[in-house]
XYZ file of C-alpha atoms in Angstrom:
645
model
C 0.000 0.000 0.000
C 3.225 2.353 0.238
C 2.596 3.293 -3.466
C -0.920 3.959 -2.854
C -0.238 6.320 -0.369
C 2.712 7.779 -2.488
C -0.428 8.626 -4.961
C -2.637 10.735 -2.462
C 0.173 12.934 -0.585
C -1.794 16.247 -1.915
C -5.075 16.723 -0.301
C -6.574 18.552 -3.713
C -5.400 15.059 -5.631
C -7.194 13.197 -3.250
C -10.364 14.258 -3.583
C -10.475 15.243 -6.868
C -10.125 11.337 -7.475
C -12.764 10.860 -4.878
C -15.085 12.518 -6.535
C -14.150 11.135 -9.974
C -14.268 7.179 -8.452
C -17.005 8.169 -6.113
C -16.339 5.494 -3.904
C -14.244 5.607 -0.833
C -12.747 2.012 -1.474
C -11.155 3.364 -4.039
C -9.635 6.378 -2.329
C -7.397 3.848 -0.656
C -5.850 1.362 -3.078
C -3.620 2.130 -6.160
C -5.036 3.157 -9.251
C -2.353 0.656 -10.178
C -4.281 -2.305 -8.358
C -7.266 -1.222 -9.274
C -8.119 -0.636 -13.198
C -10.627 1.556 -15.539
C -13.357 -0.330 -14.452
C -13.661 1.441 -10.644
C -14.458 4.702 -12.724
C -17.189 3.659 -14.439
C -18.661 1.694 -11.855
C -18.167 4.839 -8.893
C -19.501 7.282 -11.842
C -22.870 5.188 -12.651
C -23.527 2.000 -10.795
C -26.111 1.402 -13.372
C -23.238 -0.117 -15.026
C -23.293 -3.484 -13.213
C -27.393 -2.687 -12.215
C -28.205 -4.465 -15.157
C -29.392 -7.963 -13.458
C -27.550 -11.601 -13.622
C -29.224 -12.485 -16.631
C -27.812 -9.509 -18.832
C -24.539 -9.746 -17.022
C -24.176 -13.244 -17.982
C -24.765 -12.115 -21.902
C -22.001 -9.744 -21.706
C -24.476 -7.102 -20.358
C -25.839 -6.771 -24.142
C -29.817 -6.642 -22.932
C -30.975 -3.326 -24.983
C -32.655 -4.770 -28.044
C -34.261 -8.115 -24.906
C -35.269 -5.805 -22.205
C -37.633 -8.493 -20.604
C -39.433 -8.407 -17.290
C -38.121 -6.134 -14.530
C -34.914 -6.165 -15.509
C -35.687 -3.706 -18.580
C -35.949 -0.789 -16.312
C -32.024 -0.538 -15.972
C -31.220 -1.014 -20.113
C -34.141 -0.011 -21.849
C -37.084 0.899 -20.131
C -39.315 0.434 -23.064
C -39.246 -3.123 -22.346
C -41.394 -3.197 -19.482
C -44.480 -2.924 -21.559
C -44.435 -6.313 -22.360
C -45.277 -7.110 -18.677
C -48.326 -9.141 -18.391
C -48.325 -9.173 -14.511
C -46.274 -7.940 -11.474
C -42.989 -8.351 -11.844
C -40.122 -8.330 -8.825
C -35.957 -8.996 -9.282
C -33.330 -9.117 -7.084
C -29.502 -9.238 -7.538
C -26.787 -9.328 -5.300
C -22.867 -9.149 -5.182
C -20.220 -8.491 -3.030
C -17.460 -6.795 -5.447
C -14.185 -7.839 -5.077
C -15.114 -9.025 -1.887
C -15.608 -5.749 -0.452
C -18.270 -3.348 -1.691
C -22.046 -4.826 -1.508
C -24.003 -4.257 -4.545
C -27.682 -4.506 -4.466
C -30.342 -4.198 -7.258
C -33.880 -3.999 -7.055
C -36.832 -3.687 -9.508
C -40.525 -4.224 -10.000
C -43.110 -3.780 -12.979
C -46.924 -3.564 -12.827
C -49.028 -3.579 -16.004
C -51.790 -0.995 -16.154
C -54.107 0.243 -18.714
C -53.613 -1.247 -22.361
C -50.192 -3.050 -22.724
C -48.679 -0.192 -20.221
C -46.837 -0.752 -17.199
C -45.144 1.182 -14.589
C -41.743 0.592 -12.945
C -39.771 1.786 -9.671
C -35.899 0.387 -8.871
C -33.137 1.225 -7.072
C -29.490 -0.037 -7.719
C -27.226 0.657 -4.388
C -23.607 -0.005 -3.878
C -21.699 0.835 -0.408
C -18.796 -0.232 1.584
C -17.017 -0.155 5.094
C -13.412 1.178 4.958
C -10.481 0.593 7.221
C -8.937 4.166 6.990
C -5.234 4.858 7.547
C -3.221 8.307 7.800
C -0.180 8.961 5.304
C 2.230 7.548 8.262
C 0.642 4.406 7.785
C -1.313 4.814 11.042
C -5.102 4.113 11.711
C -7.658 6.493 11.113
C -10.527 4.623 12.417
C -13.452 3.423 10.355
C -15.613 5.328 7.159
C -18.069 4.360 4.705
C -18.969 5.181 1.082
C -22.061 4.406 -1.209
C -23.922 4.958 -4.307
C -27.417 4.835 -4.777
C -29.959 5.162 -7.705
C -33.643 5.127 -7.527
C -35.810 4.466 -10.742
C -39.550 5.331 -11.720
C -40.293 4.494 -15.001
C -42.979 4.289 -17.364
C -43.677 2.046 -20.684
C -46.291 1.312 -23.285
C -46.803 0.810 -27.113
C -46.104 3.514 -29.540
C -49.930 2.953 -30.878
C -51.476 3.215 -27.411
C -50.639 7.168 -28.273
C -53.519 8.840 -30.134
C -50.955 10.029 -32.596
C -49.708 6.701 -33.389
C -53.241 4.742 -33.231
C -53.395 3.740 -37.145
C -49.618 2.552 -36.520
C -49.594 -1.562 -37.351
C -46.055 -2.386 -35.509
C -45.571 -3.287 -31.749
C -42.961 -0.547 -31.134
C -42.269 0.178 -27.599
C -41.372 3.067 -26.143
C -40.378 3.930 -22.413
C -38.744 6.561 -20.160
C -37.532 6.381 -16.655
C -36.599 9.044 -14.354
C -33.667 8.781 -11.730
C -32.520 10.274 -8.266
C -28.776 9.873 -7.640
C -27.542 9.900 -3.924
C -23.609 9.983 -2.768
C -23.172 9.725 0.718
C -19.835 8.818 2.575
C -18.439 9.646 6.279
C -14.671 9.079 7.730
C -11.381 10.868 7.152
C -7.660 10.721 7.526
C -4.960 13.095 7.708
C -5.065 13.896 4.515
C -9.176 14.047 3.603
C -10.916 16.010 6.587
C -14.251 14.431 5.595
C -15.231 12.614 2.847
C -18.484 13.524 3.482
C -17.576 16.412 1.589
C -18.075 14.723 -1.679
C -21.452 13.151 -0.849
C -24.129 14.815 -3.279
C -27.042 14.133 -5.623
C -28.287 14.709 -8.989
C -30.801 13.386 -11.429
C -30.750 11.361 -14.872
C -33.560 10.881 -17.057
C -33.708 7.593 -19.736
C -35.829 7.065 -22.837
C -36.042 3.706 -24.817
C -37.259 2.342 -27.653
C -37.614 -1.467 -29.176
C -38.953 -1.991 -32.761
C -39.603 -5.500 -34.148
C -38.305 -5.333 -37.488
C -38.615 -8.904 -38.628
C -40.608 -11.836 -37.303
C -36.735 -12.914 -35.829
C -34.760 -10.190 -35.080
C -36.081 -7.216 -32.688
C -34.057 -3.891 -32.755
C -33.537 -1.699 -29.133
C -32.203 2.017 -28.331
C -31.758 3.273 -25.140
C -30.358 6.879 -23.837
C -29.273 7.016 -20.695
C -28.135 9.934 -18.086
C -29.123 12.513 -20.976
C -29.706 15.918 -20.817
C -26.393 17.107 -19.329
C -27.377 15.471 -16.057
C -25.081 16.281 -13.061
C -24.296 15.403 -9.369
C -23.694 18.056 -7.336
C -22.062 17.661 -4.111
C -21.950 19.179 -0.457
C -19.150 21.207 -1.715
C -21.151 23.093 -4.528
C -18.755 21.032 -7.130
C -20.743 19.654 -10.075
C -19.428 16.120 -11.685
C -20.780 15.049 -14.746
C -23.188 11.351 -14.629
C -21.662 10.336 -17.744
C -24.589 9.948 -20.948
C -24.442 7.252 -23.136
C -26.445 6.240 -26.173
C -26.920 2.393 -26.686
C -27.979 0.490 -29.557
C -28.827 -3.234 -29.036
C -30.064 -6.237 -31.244
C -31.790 -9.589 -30.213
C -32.074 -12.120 -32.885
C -33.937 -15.734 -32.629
C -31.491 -18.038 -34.062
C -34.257 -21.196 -32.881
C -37.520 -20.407 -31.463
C -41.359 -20.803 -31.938
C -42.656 -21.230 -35.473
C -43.017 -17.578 -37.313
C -40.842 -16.054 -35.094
C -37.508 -17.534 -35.384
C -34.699 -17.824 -38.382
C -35.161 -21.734 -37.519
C -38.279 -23.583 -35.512
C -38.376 -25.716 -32.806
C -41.298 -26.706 -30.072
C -39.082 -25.915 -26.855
C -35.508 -25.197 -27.218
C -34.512 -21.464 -27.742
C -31.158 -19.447 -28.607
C -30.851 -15.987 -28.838
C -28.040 -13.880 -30.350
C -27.720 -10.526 -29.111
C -25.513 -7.213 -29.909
C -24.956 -4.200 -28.708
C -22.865 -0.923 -28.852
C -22.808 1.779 -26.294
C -21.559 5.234 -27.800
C -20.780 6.529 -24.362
C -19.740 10.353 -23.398
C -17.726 12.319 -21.358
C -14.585 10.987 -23.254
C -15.313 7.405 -21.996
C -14.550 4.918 -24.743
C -17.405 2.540 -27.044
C -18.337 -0.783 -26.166
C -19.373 -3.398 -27.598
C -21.215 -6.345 -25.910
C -22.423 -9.491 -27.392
C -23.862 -12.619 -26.023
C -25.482 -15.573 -26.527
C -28.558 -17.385 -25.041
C -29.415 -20.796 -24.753
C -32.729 -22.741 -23.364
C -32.553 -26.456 -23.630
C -35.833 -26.319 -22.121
C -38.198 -23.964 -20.839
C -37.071 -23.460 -17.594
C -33.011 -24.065 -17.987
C -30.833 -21.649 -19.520
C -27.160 -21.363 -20.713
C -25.703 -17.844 -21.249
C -22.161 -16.827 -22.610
C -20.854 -13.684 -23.693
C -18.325 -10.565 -24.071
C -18.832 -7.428 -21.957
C -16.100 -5.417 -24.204
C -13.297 -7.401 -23.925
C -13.799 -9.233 -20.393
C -15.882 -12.799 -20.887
C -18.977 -13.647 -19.031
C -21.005 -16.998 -18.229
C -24.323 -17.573 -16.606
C -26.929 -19.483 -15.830
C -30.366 -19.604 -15.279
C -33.351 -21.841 -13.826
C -36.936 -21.002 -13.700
C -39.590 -22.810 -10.982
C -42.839 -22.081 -10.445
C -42.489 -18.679 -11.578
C -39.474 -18.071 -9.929
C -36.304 -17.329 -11.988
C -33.008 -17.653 -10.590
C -29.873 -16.431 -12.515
C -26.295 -16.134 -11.736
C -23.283 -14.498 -13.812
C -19.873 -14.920 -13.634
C -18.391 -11.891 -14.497
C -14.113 -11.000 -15.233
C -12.693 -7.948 -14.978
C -9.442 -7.138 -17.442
C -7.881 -10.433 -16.523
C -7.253 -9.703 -12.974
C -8.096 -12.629 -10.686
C -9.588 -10.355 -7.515
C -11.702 -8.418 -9.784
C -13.809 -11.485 -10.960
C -16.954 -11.547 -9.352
C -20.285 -13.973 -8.977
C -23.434 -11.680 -9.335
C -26.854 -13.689 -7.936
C -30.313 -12.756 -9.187
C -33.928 -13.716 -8.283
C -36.496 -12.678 -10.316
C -40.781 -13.168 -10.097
C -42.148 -13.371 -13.200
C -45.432 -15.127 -12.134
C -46.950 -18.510 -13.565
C -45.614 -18.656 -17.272
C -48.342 -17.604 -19.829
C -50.123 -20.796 -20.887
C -51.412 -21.367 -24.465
C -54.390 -19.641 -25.887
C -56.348 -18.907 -28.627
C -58.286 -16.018 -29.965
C -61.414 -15.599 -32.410
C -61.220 -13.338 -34.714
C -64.692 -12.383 -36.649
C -64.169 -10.867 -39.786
C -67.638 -10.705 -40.998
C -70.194 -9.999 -39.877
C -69.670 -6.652 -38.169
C -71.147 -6.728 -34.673
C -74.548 -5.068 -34.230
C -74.954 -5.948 -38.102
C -78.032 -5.253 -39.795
C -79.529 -7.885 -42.182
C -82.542 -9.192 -44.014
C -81.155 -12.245 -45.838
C -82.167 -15.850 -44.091
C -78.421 -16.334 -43.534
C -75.251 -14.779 -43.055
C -71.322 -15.475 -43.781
C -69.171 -16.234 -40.745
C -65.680 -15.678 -41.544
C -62.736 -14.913 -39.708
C -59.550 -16.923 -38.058
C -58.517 -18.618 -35.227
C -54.842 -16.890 -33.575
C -52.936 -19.597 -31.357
C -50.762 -17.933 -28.758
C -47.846 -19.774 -27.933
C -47.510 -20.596 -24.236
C -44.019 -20.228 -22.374
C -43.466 -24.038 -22.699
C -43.622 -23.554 -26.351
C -46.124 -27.160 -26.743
C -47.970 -26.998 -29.824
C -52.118 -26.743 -29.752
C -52.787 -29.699 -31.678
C -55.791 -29.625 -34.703
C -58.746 -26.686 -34.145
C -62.412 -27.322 -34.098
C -64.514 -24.750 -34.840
C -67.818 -24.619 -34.168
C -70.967 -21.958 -35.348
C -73.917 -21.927 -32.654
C -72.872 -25.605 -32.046
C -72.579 -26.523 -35.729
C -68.979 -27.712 -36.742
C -67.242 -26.141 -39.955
C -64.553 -26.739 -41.908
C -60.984 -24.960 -40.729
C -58.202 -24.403 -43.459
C -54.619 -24.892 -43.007
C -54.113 -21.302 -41.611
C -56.933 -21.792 -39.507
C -59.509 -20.305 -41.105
C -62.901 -20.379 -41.301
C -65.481 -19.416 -43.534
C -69.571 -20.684 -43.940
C -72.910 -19.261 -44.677
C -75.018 -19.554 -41.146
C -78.940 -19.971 -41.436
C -80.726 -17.078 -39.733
C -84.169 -19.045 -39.301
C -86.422 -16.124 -38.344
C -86.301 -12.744 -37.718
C -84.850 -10.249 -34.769
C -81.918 -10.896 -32.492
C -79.788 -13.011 -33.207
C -76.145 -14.261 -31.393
C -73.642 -15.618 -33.793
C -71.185 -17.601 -31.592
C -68.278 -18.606 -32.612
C -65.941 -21.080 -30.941
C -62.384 -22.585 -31.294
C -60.910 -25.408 -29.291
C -57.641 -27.845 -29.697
C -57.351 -30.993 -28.788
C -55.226 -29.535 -26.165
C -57.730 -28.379 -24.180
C -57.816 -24.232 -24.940
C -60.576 -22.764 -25.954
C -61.921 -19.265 -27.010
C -64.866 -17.997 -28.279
C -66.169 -14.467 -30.390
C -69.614 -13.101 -30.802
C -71.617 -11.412 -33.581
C -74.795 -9.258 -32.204
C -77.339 -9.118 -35.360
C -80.573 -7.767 -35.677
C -82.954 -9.345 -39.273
C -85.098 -7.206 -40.031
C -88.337 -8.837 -42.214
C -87.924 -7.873 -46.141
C -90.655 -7.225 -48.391
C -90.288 -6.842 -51.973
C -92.600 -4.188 -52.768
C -90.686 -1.656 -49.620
C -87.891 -0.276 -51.381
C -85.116 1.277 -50.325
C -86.071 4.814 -49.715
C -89.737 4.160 -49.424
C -90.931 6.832 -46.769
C -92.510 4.283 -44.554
C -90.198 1.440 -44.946
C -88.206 1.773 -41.129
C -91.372 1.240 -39.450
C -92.949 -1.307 -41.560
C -89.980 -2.901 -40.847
C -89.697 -2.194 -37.712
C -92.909 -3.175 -36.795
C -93.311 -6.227 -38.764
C -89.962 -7.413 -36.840
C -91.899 -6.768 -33.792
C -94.449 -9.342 -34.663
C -97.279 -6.493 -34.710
C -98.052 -6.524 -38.566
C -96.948 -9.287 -41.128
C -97.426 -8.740 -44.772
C -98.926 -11.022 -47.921
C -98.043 -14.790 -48.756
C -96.431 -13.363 -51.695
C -93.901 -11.862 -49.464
C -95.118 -8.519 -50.316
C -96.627 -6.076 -47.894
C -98.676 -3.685 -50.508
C -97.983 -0.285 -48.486
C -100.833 1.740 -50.120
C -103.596 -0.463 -50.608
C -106.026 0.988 -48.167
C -107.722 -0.536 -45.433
C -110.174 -2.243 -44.271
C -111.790 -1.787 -41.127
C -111.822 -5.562 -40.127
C -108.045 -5.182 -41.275
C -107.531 -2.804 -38.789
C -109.464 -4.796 -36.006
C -107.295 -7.650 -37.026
C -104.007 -5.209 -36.619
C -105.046 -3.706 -33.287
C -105.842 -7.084 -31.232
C -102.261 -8.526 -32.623
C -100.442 -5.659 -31.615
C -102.119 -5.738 -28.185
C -100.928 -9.116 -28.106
C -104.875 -10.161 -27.048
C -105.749 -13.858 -26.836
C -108.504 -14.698 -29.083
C -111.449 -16.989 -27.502
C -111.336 -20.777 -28.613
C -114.569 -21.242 -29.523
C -116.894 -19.731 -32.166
C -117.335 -16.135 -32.273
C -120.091 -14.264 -30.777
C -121.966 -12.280 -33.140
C -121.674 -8.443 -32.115
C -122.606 -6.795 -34.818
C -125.411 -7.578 -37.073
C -123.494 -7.477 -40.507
C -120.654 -9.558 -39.279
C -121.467 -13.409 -39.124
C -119.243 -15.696 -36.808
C -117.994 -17.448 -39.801
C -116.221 -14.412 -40.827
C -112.729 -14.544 -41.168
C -111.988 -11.861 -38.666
C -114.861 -12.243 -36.601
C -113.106 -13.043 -33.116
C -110.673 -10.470 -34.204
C -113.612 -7.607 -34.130
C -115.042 -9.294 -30.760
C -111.936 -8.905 -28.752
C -111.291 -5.533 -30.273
C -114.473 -4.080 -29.331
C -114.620 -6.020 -25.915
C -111.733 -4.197 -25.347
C -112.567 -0.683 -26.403
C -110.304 -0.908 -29.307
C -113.075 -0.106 -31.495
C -116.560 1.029 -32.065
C -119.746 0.114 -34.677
C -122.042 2.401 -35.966
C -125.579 3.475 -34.456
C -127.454 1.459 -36.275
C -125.572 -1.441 -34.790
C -123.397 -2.038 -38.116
C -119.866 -2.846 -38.161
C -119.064 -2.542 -41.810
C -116.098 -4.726 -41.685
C -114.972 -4.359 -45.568
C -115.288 -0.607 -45.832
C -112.282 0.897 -46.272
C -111.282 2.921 -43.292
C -110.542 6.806 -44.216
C -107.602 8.537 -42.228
C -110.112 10.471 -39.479
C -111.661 6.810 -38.250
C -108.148 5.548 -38.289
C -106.498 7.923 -36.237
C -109.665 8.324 -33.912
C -108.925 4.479 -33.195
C -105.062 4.870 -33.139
C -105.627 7.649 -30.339
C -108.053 5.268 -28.134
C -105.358 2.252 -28.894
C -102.832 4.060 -27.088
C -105.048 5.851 -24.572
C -103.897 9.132 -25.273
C -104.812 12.285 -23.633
C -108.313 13.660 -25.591
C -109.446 17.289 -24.910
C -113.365 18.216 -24.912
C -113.087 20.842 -27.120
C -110.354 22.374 -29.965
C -110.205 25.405 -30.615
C -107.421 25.706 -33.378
C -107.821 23.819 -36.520
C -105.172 20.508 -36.213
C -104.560 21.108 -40.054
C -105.937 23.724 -42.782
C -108.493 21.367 -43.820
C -109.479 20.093 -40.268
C -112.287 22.367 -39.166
C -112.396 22.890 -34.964
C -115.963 21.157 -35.155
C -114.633 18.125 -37.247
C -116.110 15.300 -35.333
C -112.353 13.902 -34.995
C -110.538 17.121 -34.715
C -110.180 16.119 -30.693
C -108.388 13.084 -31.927
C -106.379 14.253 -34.685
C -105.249 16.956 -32.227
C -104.245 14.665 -29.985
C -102.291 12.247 -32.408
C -100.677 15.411 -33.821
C -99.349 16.045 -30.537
C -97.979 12.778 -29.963
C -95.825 12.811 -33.089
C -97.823 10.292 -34.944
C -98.926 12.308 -37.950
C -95.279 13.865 -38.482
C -95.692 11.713 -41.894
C -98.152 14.761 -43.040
C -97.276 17.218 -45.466
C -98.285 20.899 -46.284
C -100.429 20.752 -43.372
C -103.064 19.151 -45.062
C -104.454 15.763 -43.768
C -106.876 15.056 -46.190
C -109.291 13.292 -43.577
C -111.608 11.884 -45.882
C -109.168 9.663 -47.688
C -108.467 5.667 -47.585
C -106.190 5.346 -44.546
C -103.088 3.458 -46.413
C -101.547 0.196 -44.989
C -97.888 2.138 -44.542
C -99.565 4.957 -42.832
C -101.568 2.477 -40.093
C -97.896 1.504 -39.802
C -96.304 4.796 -39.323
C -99.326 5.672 -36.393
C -98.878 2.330 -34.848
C -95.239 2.127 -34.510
C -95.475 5.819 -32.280
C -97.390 4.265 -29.699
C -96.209 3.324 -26.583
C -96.867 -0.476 -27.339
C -94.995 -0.644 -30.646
C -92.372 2.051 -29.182
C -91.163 -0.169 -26.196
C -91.296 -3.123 -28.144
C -88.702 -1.452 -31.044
C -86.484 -0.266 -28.429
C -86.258 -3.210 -26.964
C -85.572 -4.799 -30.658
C -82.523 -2.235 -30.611
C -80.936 -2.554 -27.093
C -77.791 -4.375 -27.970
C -76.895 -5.033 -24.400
C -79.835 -8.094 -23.870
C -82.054 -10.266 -25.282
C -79.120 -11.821 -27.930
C -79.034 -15.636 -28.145
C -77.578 -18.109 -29.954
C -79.692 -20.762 -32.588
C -78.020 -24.300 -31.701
C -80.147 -26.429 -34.053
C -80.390 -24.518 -37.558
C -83.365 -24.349 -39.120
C -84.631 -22.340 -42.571
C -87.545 -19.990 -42.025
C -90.887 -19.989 -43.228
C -93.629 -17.498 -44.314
C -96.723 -16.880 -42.539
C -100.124 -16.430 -44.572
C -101.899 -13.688 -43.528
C -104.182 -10.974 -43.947
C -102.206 -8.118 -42.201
């Protein structure tokens, strides 16, 4: 130790390498025993922080920047978290100084997570005076503390249309120098204790299905410690590129396939500041199996080794680690890592067509779409698909697809549900929300009335002709209407032979129970001279006067405006045509001229029914997406009803 001590006679060269090596362990050995290396460790301890597992790759981790361990090469990295993370490394350097690492992730939001570490390294010193005597006892140390942040590039609003995973990732960082003692030479070397603050940004970009490309920028913007003595250091900056390529891996994401073993190749080159030289790190990566792991690499020019082991979600690393050739300076770094259970197998449906909350009016539809397997950790392959259509098996392709025209057997909500399993045992499953609407040939697109005729045929309150056609403005009859009215009340109709309530309406008739129950329940009147007149055809003021006792609407005594310009005040159905008006079921009119005395037309019946409260509630309901959706196990084709209305 004589020439050590030769070194630090002056008191200004002694602690202007103290602050340089920032360690007090360093202050008293020979820069002779001890090489380059104690700089850049004493100016950045994030140059061992890196874990056991990166260390044992010759610390080349930018373009991997896995689990918890990403927040101390590339933070980006720790947006690939799928669940709390937790690692741990320890080492005692050259027997000496204790270096401890810690780190945790936590996914949050959409393939985000945040991160907080701290990397610490301190040390007990014997201290001795320049005579050789004792000075009693100091201590030196380093600390770090992390927070970072990472997510995908296209989680940004910016970046939304973007089709590649890139990663992004900062992390922010506290620096703390703390040390107590002193000798004849250095008063206190507490003196050179101080803090500052770094700030990191990362970035990893998949640019082939093999080989993923990483950038990291570390301590930049000019960041500085500044210590007790108002002295500024620089925390040396340093810009590192990084590449991971998989030599043998899963199948589509690998140069060559394989169910379980893995080997990674990895690269990278730090362009460091501050006058520090490049380095250049490469290493290698080898997994047998899924839970053993061979490492090898070159941290510059200084060869590592490591292993690593991983156990019910427990990984356990260790590096060996050189230092310039020098025997003492070899050290064992330990690490234990939580990366919870490994991600098991799974698949995922993806629908292609239809669109959910699809409209449609055919009697089927095309499914079509594909089944994604995601690899598990263990690597095991799925095994053959089966893919199933509300219970029906179809056909899957090679690239597991599916496509096949589904019967839609009648109309309303339907569920399309679509599952995938493996012989394996996964199993996933999509849905398709659809609404068939009924179709009639003579309702054209366009057609004024056709959204509630369609609506309200849906509904089951109106049907239309064997023909399939509904005939919009043929008028109507007043046993038509009778016949409309009881349906759409839903009313049960008596199951026996009809009663004979009016005197020109025989029980034979075809809608005889249908104009007892109506006027049993109010829904419609005869005329004085006890008459129903079932074929007349209705004109618009009858109809509307019924449509306004249908849905028990509000009826004044007495109007004293004319509803319309040829609607006089003492119009036997001005109180009703007032009070449909006001309900919004004449907003059909036009001009302001109802023309009461005409045929009341089949689509406009429609239009008044489907603004009652009845038909309302019912066609909301048809439109709630959130219930009423379920799936048809046993096909069938549908079938037309014969009917008058």
């Amino acid at each position: 130790m004589r020439k050590a001590n030769d070194i630090y006679i002056g008191g200004s060269v002694i602690m202007k390498k103290l602050i340089i090596l920032l360690t007090a362990y360093c202050l008293l050995l020979s820069t002779y025993t001890l090489p380059a290396l104690a700089q850049s460790i004493t100016a950045d301890p994030m140059t061992i922080g890196v874990g056991a597992r990166a260390l044992g790759m010759g610390r080349s981790y930018v373009g991997v920047a896995e689990d918890s361990d990403a927040l101390f090469s590339n933070p980006a990295g720790i947006a690939r978290a799928t669940g709390p993370r937790v690692s741990t490394m320890y080492s005692s350097l050259m027997d000496d100084i204790g270096y401890t690492v810690i780190g945790g992730v936590y996914p949050y939001g959409n393939r985000s997570a945040l991160g907080a570490g701290i990397i610490n390294g301190s040390s007990d010193l014997a201290l001795t005076n320049s005579d050789g005597s004792s000075a009693g006892t100091g201590r030196w140390g380093n600390t770090v503390l992390f927070l970072s942040a990472g997510t995908y590039l296209n989680n940004l609003p910016a970046f939304s249309n973007l089709d590649k995973d890139i990663l992004i990732g900062g992390s922010f960082k506290y620096y703390s120098r703390m040390g107590s003692g002193g000798n004849d030479v250095i008063a206190n070397v507490s003196d050179a204790s101080g803090t500052g603050y770094g700030f990191d940004v990362g970035l990893l970009y998949p640019a082939t299905e093999y080989l993923t490309l990483g950038l990291a920028g570390q301590n930049l913007l000019a960041s500085k410690l500044t210590a007790s003595t108002s002295s500024n250091d620089d925390i040396p900056s340093s810009l590192k590129v990084g590449a991971k390529v998989t030599v043998i891996g899963k199948e589509g994401e690998a140069i060559s396939s394989h169910g379980t073993r893995r080997l990674y190749l990895n690269a990278d080159y730090d362009l460091n500041g501050n006058n520090l030289p490049n380095t250049t790190h490469i290493g290698l990566e080898f997994w047998p199996t899924g839970n053993f792991a061979v490492r090898g690499g070159l941290d510059g020019s200084n060869p590592t080794l490591g292993v690593g082991l991983r156990v019910s979600g427990l990984e356990f690393n260790y590096a060996y680690h050189t230092y310039d050739g020098i025997g003492q300076n070899a050290t064992s770094f330990f690490s234990i890592s939580y990366l919870g259970e490994g991600q098991r197998r799974m698949l995922r449906v993806k629908v292609d067509t239809p669109n959910d909350k699809a409209i449609i009016y055919e009697d089927h539809v095309k499914v079509s779409g594909k089944v994604e397997v995601v690899p598990g950790d263990d690597g095991a392959p799925a095994g053959p698909l089966t893919v199933k259509i509300n219970g029906v098996n179809i056909p899957v392709e090679k690239d597991n697809s599916f496509s096949a025209e589904i019967p839609v057997d009648a109309v309303g909500k339907k569920l399309v549900l679509v599952e995938a399993s493996s012989t394996a045992g996964d199993y996933a499953s999509e849905e398709r929300r659809l609404i068939r609407l009924v179709n009639f040939a003579d309702v054209p697109e366009g057609y004024w009335a056709k959204q509630p005729i369609e609506n309200t045929g849906t509904v089951g309150l109106v049907e239309g002709y064997p023909d399939g056609t509904f005939q919009p403005e043929r008028a109507l009859t007043r046993a038509e209407l009778a016949t409309l009215l009881v349906r759409a009340k839903g009313l049960k109709l008596p199951d026996r032979q009809a009663q004979k309530i009016f005197k020109d309406v025989k029980p034979d008739f075809w809608a005889a129970k249908y104009i007892e129950v109506a006027y049993r329940e109010g829904l419609i009147k005869g005329y004085p001279d006890k008459t129903f007149r079932p074929n007349n055809k209705i004109n618009k003021a009858e109809g509307i006067a019924i449509m306004v006792r249908f849905d028990n609407l509000r009826v004044a005594s007495e109007v004293f405006e004319k509803p319309y310009w040829d609607v006089q005040t003492n119009h036997w159905a001005a109180r009703y045509i007032q009070a449909a008006k006001e309900a919004g079921m004449l907003k059909y009119v036009e001009r302001n001229y109802l023309r009461p005395k005409d045929k009341l037309a089949r689509a406009e019946a429609v239009e008044m029914l489907s603004k009652t409260a009845l038909a309302g509630g019912r066609i909301k309901d048809l439109y709630t997406w959130e219930k009423g959706f379920k799936p048809e196990v046993t096909p069938a084709r549908p079938t037309i009803r014969a009917s008058i209305f």
